[in-house]
Short mmCIF file of C-alpha atoms and ligand atoms in Angstrom, two decimals:
data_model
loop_
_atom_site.label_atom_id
_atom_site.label_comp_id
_atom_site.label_asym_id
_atom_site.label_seq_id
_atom_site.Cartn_x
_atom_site.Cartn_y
_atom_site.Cartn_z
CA UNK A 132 -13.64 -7.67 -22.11
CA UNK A 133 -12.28 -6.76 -25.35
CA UNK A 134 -10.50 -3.86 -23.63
CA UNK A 135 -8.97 -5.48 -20.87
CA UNK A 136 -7.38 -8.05 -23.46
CA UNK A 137 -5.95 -4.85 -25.32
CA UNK A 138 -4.47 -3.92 -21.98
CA UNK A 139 -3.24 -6.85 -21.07
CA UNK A 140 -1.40 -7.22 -24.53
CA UNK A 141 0.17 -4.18 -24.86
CA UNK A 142 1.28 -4.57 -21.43
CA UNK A 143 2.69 -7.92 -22.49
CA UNK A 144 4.51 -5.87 -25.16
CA UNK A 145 6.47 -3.15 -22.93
CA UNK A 146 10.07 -3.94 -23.69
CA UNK A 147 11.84 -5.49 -20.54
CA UNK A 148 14.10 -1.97 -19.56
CA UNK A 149 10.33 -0.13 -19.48
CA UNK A 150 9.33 -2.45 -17.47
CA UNK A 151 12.01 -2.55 -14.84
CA UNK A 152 12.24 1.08 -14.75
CA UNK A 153 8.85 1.37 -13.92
CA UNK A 154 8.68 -1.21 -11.46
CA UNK A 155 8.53 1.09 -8.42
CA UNK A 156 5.08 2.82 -9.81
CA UNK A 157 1.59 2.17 -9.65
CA UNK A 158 1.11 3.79 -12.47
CA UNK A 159 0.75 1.26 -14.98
CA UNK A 160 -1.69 -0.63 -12.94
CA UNK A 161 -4.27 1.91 -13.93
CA UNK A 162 -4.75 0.64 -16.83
CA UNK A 163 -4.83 -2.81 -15.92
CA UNK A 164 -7.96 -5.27 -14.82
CA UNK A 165 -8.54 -5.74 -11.25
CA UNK A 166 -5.49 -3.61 -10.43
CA UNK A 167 -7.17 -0.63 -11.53
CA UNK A 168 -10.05 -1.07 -8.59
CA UNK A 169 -7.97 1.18 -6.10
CA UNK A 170 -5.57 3.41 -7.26
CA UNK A 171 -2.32 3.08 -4.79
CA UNK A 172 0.16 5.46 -5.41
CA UNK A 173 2.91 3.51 -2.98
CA UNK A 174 2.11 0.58 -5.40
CA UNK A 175 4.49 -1.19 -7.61
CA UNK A 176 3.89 -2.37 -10.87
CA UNK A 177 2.35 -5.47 -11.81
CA UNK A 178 3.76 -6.57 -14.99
CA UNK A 179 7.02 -6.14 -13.52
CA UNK A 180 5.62 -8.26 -10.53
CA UNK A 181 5.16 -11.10 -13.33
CA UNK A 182 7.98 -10.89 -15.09
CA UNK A 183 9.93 -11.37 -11.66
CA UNK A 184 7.85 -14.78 -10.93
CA UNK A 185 8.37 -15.80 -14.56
CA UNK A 186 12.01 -15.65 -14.35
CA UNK A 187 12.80 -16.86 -10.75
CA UNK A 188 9.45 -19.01 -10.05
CA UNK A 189 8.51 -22.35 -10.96
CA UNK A 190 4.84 -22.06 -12.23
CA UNK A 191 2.50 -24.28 -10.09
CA UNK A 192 5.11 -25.27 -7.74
CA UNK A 193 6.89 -22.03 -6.19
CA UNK A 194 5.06 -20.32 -3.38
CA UNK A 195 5.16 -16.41 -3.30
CA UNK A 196 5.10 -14.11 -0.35
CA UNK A 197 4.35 -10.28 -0.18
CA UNK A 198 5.05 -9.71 3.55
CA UNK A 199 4.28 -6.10 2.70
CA UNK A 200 0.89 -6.87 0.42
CA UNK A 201 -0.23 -2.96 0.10
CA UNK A 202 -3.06 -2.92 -2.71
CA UNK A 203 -2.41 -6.79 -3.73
CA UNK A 204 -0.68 -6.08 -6.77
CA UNK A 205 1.97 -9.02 -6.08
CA UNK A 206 -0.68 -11.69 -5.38
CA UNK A 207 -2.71 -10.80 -8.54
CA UNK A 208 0.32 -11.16 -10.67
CA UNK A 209 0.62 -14.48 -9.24
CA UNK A 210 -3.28 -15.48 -9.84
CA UNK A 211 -2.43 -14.20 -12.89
CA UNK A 212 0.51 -16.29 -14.06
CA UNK A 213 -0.21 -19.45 -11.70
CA UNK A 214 1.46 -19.26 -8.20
CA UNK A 215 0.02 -20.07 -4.96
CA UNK A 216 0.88 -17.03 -3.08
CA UNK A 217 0.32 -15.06 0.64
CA UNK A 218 -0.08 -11.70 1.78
CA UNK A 219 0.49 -9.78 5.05
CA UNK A 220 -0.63 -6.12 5.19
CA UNK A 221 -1.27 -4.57 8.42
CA UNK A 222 -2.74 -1.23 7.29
CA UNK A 223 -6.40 -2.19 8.55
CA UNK A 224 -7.99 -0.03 5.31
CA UNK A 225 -5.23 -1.08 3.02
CA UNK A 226 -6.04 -4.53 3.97
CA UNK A 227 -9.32 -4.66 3.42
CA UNK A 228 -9.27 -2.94 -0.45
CA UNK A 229 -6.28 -5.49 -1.30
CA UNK A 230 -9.07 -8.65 0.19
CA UNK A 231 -11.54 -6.94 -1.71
CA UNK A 232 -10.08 -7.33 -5.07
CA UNK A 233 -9.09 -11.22 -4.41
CA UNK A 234 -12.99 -11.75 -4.92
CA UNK A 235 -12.98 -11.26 -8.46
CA UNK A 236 -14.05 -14.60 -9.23
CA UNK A 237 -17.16 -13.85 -7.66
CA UNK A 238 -20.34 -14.36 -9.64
CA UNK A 239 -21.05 -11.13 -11.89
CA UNK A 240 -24.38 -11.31 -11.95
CA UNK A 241 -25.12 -11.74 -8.54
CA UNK A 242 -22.83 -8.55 -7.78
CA UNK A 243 -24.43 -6.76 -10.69
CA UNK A 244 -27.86 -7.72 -8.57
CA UNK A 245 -26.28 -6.52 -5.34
CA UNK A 246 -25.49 -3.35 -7.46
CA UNK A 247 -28.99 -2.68 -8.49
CA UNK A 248 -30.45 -3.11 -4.73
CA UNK A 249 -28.02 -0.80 -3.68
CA UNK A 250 -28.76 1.92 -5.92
CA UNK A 251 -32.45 1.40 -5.81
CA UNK A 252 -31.88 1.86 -1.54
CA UNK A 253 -29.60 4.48 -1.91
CA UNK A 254 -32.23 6.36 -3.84
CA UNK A 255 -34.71 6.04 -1.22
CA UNK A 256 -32.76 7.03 1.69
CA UNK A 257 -31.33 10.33 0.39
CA UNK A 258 -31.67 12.28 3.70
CA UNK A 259 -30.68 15.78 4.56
CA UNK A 260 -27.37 15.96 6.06
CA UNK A 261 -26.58 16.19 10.11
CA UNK A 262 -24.81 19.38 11.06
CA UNK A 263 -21.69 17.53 12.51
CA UNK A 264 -20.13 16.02 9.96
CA UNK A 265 -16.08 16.02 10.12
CA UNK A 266 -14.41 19.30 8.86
CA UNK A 267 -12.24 17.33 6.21
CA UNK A 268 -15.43 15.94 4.52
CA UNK A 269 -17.20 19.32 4.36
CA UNK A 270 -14.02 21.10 3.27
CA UNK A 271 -13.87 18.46 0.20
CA UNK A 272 -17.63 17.71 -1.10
CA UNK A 273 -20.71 19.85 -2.13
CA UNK A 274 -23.26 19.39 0.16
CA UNK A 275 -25.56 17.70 -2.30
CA UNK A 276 -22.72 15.45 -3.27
CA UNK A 277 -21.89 14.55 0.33
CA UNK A 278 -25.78 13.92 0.47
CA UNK A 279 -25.79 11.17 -2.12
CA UNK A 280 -22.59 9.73 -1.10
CA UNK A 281 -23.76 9.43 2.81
CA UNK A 282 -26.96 7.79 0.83
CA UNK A 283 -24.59 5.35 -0.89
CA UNK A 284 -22.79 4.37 2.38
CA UNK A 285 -26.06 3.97 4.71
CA UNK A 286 -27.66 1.53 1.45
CA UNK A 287 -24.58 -0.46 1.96
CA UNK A 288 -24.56 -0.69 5.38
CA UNK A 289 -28.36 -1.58 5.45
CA UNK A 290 -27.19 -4.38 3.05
CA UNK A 291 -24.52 -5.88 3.88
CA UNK A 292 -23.65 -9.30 5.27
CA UNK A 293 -20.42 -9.12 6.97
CA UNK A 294 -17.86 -11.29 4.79
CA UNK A 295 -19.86 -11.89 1.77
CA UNK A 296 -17.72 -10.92 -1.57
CA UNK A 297 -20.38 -9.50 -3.14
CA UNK A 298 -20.91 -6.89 -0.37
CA UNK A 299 -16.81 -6.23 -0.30
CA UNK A 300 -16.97 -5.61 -3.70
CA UNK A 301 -19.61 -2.87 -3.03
CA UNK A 302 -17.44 -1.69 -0.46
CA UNK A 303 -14.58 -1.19 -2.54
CA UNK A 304 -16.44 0.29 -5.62
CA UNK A 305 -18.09 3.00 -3.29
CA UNK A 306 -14.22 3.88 -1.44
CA UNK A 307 -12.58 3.62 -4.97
CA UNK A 308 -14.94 6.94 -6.09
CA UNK A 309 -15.00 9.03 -2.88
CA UNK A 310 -12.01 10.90 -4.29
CA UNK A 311 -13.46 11.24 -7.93
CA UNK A 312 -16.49 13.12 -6.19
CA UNK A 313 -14.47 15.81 -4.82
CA UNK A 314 -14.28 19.06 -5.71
CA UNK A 315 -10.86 19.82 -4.22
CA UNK A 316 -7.19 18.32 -5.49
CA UNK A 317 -6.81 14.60 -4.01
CA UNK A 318 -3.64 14.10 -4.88
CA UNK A 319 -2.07 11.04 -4.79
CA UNK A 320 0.28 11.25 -2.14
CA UNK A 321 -1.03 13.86 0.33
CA UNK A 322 -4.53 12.90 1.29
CA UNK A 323 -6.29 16.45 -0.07
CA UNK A 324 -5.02 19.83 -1.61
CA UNK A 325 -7.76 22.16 0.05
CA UNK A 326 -6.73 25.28 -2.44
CA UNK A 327 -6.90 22.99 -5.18
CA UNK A 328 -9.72 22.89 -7.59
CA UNK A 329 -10.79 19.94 -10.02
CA UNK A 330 -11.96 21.43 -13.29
CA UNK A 331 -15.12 18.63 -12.86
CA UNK A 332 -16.27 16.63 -10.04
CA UNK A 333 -17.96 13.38 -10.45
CA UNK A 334 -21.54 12.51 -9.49
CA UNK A 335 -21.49 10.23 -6.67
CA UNK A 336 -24.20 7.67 -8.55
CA UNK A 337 -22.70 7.96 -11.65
CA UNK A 338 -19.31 7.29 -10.82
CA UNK A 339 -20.17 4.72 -8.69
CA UNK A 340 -22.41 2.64 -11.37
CA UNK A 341 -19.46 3.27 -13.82
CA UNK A 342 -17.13 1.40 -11.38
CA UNK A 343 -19.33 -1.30 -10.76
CA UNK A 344 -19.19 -1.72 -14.76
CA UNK A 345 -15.75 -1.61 -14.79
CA UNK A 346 -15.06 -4.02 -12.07
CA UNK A 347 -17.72 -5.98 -13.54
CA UNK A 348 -15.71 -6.67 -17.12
CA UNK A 349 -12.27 -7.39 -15.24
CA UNK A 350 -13.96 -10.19 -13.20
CA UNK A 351 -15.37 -11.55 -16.65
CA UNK A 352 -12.06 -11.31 -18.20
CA UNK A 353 -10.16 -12.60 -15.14
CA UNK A 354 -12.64 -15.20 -14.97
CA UNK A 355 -12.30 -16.53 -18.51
CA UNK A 356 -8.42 -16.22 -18.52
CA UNK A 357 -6.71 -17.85 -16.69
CA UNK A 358 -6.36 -16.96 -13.63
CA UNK A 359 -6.53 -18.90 -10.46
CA UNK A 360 -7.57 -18.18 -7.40
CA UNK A 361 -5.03 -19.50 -4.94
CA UNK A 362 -3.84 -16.31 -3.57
CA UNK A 363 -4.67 -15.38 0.90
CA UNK A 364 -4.25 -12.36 2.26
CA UNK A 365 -3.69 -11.63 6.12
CA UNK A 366 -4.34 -8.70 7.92
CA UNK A 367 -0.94 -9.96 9.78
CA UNK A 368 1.73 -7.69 11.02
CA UNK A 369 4.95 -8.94 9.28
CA UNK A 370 7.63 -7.88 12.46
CA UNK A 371 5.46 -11.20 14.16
CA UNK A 372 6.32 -14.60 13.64
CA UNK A 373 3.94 -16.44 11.44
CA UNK A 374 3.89 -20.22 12.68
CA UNK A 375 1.60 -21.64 9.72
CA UNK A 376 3.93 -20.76 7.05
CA UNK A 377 7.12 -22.04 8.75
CA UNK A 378 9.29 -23.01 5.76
CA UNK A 379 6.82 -22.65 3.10
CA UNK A 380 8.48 -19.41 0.40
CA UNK A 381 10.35 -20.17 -2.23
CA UNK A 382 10.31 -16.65 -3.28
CA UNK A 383 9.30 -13.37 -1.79
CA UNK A 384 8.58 -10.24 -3.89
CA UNK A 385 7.71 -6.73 -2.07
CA UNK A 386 8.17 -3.12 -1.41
CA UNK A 387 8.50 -2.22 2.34
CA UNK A 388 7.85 1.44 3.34
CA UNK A 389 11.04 3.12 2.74
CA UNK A 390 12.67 5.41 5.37
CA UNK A 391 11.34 8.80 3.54
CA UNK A 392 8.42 10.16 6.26
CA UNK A 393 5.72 9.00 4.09
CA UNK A 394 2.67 8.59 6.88
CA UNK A 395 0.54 5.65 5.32
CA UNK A 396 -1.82 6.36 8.05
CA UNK A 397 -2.70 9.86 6.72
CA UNK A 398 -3.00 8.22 2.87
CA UNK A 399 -6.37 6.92 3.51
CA UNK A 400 -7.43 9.46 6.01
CA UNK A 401 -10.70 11.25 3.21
CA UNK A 402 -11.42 7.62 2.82
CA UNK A 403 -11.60 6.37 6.56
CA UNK A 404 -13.00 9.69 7.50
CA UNK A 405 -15.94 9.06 5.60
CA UNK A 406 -16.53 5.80 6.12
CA UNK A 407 -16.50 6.79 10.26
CA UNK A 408 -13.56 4.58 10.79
CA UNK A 409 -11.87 7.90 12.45
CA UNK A 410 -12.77 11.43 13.14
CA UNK A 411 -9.68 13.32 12.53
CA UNK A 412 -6.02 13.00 12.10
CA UNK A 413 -5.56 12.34 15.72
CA UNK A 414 -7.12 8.96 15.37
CA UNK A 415 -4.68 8.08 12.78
CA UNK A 416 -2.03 6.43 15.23
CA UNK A 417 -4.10 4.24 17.37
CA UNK A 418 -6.46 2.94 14.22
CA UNK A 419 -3.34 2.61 11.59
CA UNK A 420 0.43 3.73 12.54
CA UNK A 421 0.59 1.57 15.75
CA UNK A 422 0.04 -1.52 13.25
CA UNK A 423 2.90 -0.94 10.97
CA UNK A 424 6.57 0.13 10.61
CA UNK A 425 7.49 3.11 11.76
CA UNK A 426 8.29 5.09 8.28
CA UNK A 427 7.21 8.75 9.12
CA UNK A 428 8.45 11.02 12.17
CA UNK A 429 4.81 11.56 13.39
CA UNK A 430 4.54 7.57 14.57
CA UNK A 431 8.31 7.95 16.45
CA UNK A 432 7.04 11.47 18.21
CA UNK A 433 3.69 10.39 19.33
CA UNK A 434 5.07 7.10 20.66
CA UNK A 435 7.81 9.20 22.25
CA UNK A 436 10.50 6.67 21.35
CA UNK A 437 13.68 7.07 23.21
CA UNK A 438 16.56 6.97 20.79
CA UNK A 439 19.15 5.20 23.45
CA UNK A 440 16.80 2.15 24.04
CA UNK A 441 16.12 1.35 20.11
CA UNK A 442 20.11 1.63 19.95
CA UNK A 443 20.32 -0.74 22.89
CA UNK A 444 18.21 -3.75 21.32
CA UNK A 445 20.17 -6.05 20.22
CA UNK A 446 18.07 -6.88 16.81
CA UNK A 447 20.44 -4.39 15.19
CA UNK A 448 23.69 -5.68 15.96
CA UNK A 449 25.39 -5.65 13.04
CA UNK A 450 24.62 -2.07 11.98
CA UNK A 451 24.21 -0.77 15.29
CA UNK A 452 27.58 1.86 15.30
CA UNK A 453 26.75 3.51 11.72
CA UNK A 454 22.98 3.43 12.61
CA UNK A 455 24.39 5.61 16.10
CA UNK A 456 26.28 7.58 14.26
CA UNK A 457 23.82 8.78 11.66
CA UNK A 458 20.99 9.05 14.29
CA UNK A 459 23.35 10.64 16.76
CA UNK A 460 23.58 13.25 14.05
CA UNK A 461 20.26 13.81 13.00
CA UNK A 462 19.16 14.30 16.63
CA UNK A 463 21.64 17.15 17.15
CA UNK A 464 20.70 18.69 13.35
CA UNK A 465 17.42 18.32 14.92
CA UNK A 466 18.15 20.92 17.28
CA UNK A 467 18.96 23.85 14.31
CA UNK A 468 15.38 23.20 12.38
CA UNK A 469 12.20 24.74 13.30
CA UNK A 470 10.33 21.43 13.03
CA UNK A 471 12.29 19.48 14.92
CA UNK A 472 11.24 16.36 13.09
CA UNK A 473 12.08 12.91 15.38
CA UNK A 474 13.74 11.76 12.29
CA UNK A 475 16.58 10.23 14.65
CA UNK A 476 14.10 7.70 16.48
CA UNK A 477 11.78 7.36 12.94
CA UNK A 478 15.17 5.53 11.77
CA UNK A 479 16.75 4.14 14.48
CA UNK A 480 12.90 2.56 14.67
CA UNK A 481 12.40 1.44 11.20
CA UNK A 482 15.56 -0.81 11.34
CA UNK A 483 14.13 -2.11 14.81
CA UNK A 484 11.38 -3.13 12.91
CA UNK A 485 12.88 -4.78 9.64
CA UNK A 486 15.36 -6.93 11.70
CA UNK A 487 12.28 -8.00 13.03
CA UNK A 488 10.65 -8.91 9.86
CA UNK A 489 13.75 -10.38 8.46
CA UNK A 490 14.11 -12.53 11.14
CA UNK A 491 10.28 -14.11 10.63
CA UNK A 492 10.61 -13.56 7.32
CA UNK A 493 14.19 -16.33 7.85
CA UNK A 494 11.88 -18.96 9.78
CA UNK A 495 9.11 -18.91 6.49
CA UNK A 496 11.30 -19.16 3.81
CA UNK A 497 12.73 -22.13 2.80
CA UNK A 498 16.86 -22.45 2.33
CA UNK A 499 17.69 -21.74 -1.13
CA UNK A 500 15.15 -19.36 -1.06
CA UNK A 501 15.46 -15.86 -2.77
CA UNK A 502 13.58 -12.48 -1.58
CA UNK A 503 13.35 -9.32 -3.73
CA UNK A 504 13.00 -6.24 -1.90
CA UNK A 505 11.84 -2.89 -3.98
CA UNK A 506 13.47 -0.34 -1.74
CA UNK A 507 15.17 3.30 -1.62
CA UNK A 508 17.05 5.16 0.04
CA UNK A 509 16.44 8.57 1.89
CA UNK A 510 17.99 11.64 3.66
CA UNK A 511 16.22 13.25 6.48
CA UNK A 512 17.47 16.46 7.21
CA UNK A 513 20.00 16.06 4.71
CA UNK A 514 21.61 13.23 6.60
CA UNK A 515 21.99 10.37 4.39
CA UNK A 516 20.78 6.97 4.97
CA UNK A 517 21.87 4.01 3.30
CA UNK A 518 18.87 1.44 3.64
CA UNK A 519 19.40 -1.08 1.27
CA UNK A 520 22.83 -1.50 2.97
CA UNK A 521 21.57 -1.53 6.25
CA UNK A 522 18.93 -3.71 5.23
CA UNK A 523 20.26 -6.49 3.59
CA UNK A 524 23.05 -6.57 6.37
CA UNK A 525 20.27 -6.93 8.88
CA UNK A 526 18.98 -9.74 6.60
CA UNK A 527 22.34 -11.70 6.62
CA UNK A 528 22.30 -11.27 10.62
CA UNK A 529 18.79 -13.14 10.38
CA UNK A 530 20.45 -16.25 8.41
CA UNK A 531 20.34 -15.35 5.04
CA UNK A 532 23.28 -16.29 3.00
CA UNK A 533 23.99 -13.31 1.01
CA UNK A 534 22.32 -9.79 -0.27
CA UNK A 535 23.28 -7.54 -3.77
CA UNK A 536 21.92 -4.75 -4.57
CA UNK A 537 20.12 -3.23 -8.17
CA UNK A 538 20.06 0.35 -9.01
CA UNK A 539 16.44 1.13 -11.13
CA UNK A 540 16.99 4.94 -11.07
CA UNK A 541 18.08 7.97 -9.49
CA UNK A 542 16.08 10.21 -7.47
CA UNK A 543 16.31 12.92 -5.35
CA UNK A 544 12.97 14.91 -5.92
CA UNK A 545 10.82 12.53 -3.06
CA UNK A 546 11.76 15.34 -0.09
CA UNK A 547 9.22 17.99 -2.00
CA UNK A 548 10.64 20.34 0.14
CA UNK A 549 14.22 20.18 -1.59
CA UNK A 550 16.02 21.04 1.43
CA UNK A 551 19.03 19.19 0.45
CA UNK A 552 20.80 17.73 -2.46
CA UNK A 553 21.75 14.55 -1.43
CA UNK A 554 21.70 11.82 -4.87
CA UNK A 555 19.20 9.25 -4.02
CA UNK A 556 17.97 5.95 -5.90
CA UNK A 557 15.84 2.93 -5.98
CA UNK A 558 16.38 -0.53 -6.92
CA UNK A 559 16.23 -3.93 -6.13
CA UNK A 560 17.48 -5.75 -3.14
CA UNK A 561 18.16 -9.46 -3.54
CA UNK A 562 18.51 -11.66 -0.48
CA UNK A 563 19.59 -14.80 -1.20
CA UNK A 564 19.45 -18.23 0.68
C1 LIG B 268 5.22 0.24 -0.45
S1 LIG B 268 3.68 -0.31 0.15
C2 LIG B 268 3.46 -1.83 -0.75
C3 LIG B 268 2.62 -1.63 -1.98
C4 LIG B 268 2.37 -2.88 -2.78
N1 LIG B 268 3.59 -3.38 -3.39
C5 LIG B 268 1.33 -2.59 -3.86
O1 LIG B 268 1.64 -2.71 -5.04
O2 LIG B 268 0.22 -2.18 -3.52
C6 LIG B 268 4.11 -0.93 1.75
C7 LIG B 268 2.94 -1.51 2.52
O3 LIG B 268 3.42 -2.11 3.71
C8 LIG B 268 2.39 -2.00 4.70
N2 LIG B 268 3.00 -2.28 6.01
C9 LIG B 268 3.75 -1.44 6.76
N3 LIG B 268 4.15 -2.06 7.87
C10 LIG B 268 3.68 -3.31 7.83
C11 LIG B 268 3.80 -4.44 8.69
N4 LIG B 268 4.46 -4.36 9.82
N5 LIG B 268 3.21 -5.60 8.33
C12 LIG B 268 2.51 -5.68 7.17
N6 LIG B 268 2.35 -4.64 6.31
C13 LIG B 268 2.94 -3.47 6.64
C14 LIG B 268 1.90 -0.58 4.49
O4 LIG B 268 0.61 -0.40 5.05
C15 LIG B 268 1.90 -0.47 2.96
O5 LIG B 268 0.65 -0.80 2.42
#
């Protein structure tokens, strides 16, 4: 408990420019209680998360919305400093680790019982493996550690009660070590680095019963400080319109995907591979990408999106010759590169999809309203594409008043493959109204 308070403090004492330039990292949350449960690289930080609701919430009175939820990180800063908030996240995995960590207020003592049953099943039931287990699990894990971490999973599934936070909690502290017990690189943003070594692997047991401990002292401090437990989150996809919280938000904080290929679907892949949510990579659309905005070229190519009919909707009015004009470009670069990436439907698609969310996201918030969007730019191929423009321009079209736009930093080092030099950056997108 002690520690947590330490983090919690210093974090308190990062000087406000730290703060905001790290506000499009994860990073930070490491270190933090609850956050720290599952590590989500495409996370934001939190203390920057509750410095925004301190400055542009009323305590006890504003409600939040994160229409783009991720890990949680936005509705724990609000339990944290006292807002009601909601959460939509339509990643089915992503979802479930973010409603996970909302049951911290569970009772310790009856998780740390849950705990104990588990390991004293998962000692019993230490089997020799099957012979068909999926290539990317055998490629990353020992056999012996693949042994005790099947032994973990079948304890839990001979345990648990579908719903009961005790059980979720297991759930999470079992997925949150399956990439501690590997012997290859996990990185965190490509699901596995086969030619990668770790200098140590973790034992599944081990690791697992020091996560348990862990998550066991953040729900004792979160318990005795403060927070409150008022925040929801929905397994809801935020391009539908959401009828129970018509004119409900004061104030929405998030990070959408950004246009930059990043396949959110594939991020979880070691972790819904073992849990035999999927069997490969080809199961990665129909269980994850169909849900969500299309970000990466491989969920515009294996929907086989036609480029004329996203141009033709009318959702993207207002931005609808510049969005031609760049996609009408990248399709014919498209032609001169081996790959022949679909970047030209990926982003004529992912502004589909945000006029979409903009305009449900119009109906729940309430005039007056203001929305802060963490977002970057990209450039596919080298083309360049201005998405907070296009964004907040999309979000005007919806009925907001007005949009302005932060820079946080530069960057141009996201396209690992440095094929082009084109000056990037992040900030923050304000939609007011
Ligand atoms: C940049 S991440 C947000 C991370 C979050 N701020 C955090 O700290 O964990 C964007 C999230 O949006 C989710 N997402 C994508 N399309 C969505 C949709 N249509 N509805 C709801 N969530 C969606 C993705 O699965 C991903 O988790």
């Amino acid at each position: 408990m002690k520690q947590a308070s330490l983090f919690i403090e210093e974090a308190e004492n990062l000087s406000d420019s730290r703060r905001l330039a790290r506000s499009g990292t994860f990073t930070d949350n490491m270190k933090l209680p609850l956050h720290r449960w599952f590590r989500y690289s495409a996370g934001f930080s939190s203390e920057w998360a509750v410095d925004v609701l301190k400055e542009y919430g009323e305590r006890g009175k504003s409600v939040i919305l994160d229409p783009f939820a991720g890990s949680g990180t936005t509705l724990l800063a609000a339990e944290q400093a006292g807002f009601k908030s909601y959460g939509f996240e339509s990643h089915p995995f992503v979802y479930r680790a973010a409603h996970a960590k909302l049951f911290w207020h569970s009772d310790v003592k009856s998780f740390l019982n849950k705990t104990e049953l588990l390991l004293s099943l998962a000692s019993k039931s230490i089997e020799p493996l099957p012979d068909n287990n999926a290539p990317l699990l055998v490629k990353c894990y020992t056999r012996e550690t693949l042994q005790r971490l099947f032994s973990l999973r079948t304890a839990y599934a001979n345990l648990k009660k579908d719903g009961e936070s005790e059980c979720e909690l297991l759930w999470l502290a079992i997925t949150s070590i399956i990439r501690s017990c590997s012997f290859v690189g996990t990185a965190q943003w490509q699901y596995v680095l086969p030619n990668k070594r770790k200098l140590s692997a973790k034992d599944p047991f081990m690791a697992f019963k020091q996560k348990v401990l862990e998550m066991a002292s953040d729900m004792r401090f979160a318990q005795n400080n403060g927070f409150t437990k008022d925040a929801e989150i929905l397994q809801f996809d935020s391009r539908c319109e959401n009828n129970s919280l018509k004119n409900t938000i004061d104030l929405v904080i998030t990070s959408p995907p950004y246009p930059n290929n990043y396949d959110y679907a594939d991020a979880t892949r070691l972790e819904m591979t073992f849990w035999g949510e999927i069997n490969g990579w080809g199961d990665l659309h129909n269980s994850v990408r169909q849900y969500i905005i299309c970000s990466c070229s491989q969920h515009s190519a294996y929907e086989k999106l036609k480029l004329d009919d996203l141009l033709d909707d009318d959702v993207i009015l207002p931005i609808r010759s510049e969005l031609e004009a760049t996609c009408r470009e990248l399709e014919t670069v498209r032609e001169t590169k081996g790959g022949r990436k679909t970047y030209h439907t990926m982003i004529a698609a992912y502004f589909n999809d945000h006029a979409r969310v903009f305009i449900s996201l119009r109906k729940m918030c309430k005039k007056g309203s203001k929305l802060c969007y963490v977002v970057g730019d990209s450039a596919p191929y080298g083309v360049y594409v201005p998405a907070e423009q296009w964004l907040g321009q999309l979000a005007v079209a919806s009925g907001f008043e007005s949009f302005a736009f932060d820079k946080i930093r530069d960057r141009n080092i996201k396209w690992k493959n440095r094929k082009h030099r084109v000056p990037l950056h992040e900030g923050r997108l304000w939609i007011m109204g």
